Amino acid sequence: MFPTPQAVVPSLQARVHPDEWQARLQLAASYRVFALLGWTEMIYNHITLRLPDSVTGGEKHFLINPFGLHYSEVTASNLVKIDVQGRVLDGSPYPVNPAGFTVHAAVHEGLAGAHCVMHTHTTAGVAVACVQGGLQQTNFYSAQLHNMVAYHDFEGITIHAEEAPRLLRSIGNKQAVILRNHGLLAWGHTLPQTFAVLWTLQRACEIQLATLSMGPPIAVPEAIADKCTRDALQFNPNHGAGEDVFQSLVRQVDRQDKGWRA
């Protein structure tokens, strides 16, 4: 019968460690927030979250979206638990997209602080990734990312593990990444912090796209941009690192549909 019904995954709340359940709730909420914001690409792209050592005993295990579902269909229980090779660990009926996890695995494995990784193909993000010069220092948001953005050259569809060392060299320690000809990526020590970085990068790209449609932009001087980056507090753990913004969006999601909590 058309359409194909999605697999029913019973609630895992009573069958997993409480810390894993909290991680599942946070990540499922993030997928629904992305859907709310329109940061979706059919069934593609990924947000991954490393499970805490209290759950894994120090092993590197991650949660990722079930491949084949739209972000608006993701729930805490149907998220898939995988290892760094992308092998399914929890008996999920859903597959994992290898082209998606190759980049995420490289970042999680290569950067000790990469607790969460987010990747998007938004129109504004891909557009900026496709132009010479990339993100310009010409607006309120790009000024807050002064010297915080890394670039990685396009090598084709990301299914080849040998790209990982080059990707990591390109990223260095910068949490906002523009994958040339491809899209945006952010990583962070927490999921809300990663979201704050990606949201700022996305807004900078949106405004650049709008600005260049009207004419030459006004450049922000280096000294002013440097000051903006120092004064911006949204990524700082001492100021919540995006937690308040993220929670406000989760409340919006809950007002529409609480099914993601199942």
PDB file of C-alpha atoms in Angstrom, residues 25 28 46 62 65 70 88 105 116 123 163 181 211 214 221 223 232 236 242 248 253-254 261:
ATOM      1  CA  LEU A  25      15.171  13.963  23.880  1.00  0.00           C
ATOM      2  CA  ALA A  28      14.986  14.713  18.731  1.00  0.00           C
ATOM      3  CA  HIS A  46      22.258  15.107   9.790  1.00  0.00           C
ATOM      4  CA  PHE A  62      26.460   8.516  18.765  1.00  0.00           C
ATOM      5  CA  ASN A  65      18.520  10.391  12.534  1.00  0.00           C
ATOM      6  CA  HIS A  70      11.863  13.657   7.413  1.00  0.00           C
ATOM      7  CA  VAL A  88      24.024   0.290  14.256  1.00  0.00           C
ATOM      8  CA  ALA A 105      32.527  10.715  12.111  1.00  0.00           C
ATOM      9  CA  CYS A 116      27.570  17.639  18.612  1.00  0.00           C
ATOM     10  CA  THR A 123      19.740  27.851   0.175  1.00  0.00           C
ATOM     11  CA  GLU A 163      38.925  12.893   3.069  1.00  0.00           C
ATOM     12  CA  ASN A 181      30.159  24.220  -3.067  1.00  0.00           C
ATOM     13  CA  THR A 211      22.495  42.332   0.539  1.00  0.00           C
ATOM     14  CA  MET A 214      20.716  44.983  -3.950  1.00  0.00           C
ATOM     15  CA  PRO A 221      36.327  47.224   9.523  1.00  0.00           C
ATOM     16  CA  ALA A 223      38.844  46.350  14.398  1.00  0.00           C
ATOM     17  CA  ALA A 232      29.220  38.389  21.428  1.00  0.00           C
ATOM     18  CA  ASN A 236      30.093  31.423  25.804  1.00  0.00           C
ATOM     19  CA  GLY A 242      22.779  29.042  23.387  1.00  0.00           C
ATOM     20  CA  SER A 248      12.650  28.861  23.474  1.00  0.00           C
ATOM     21  CA  VAL A 253       7.871  22.867  18.816  1.00  0.00           C
ATOM     22  CA  ASP A 254       5.945  21.554  21.826  1.00  0.00           C
ATOM     23  CA  ARG A 261       9.142  13.074  22.997  1.00  0.00           C
TER      24      ARG A 261
END
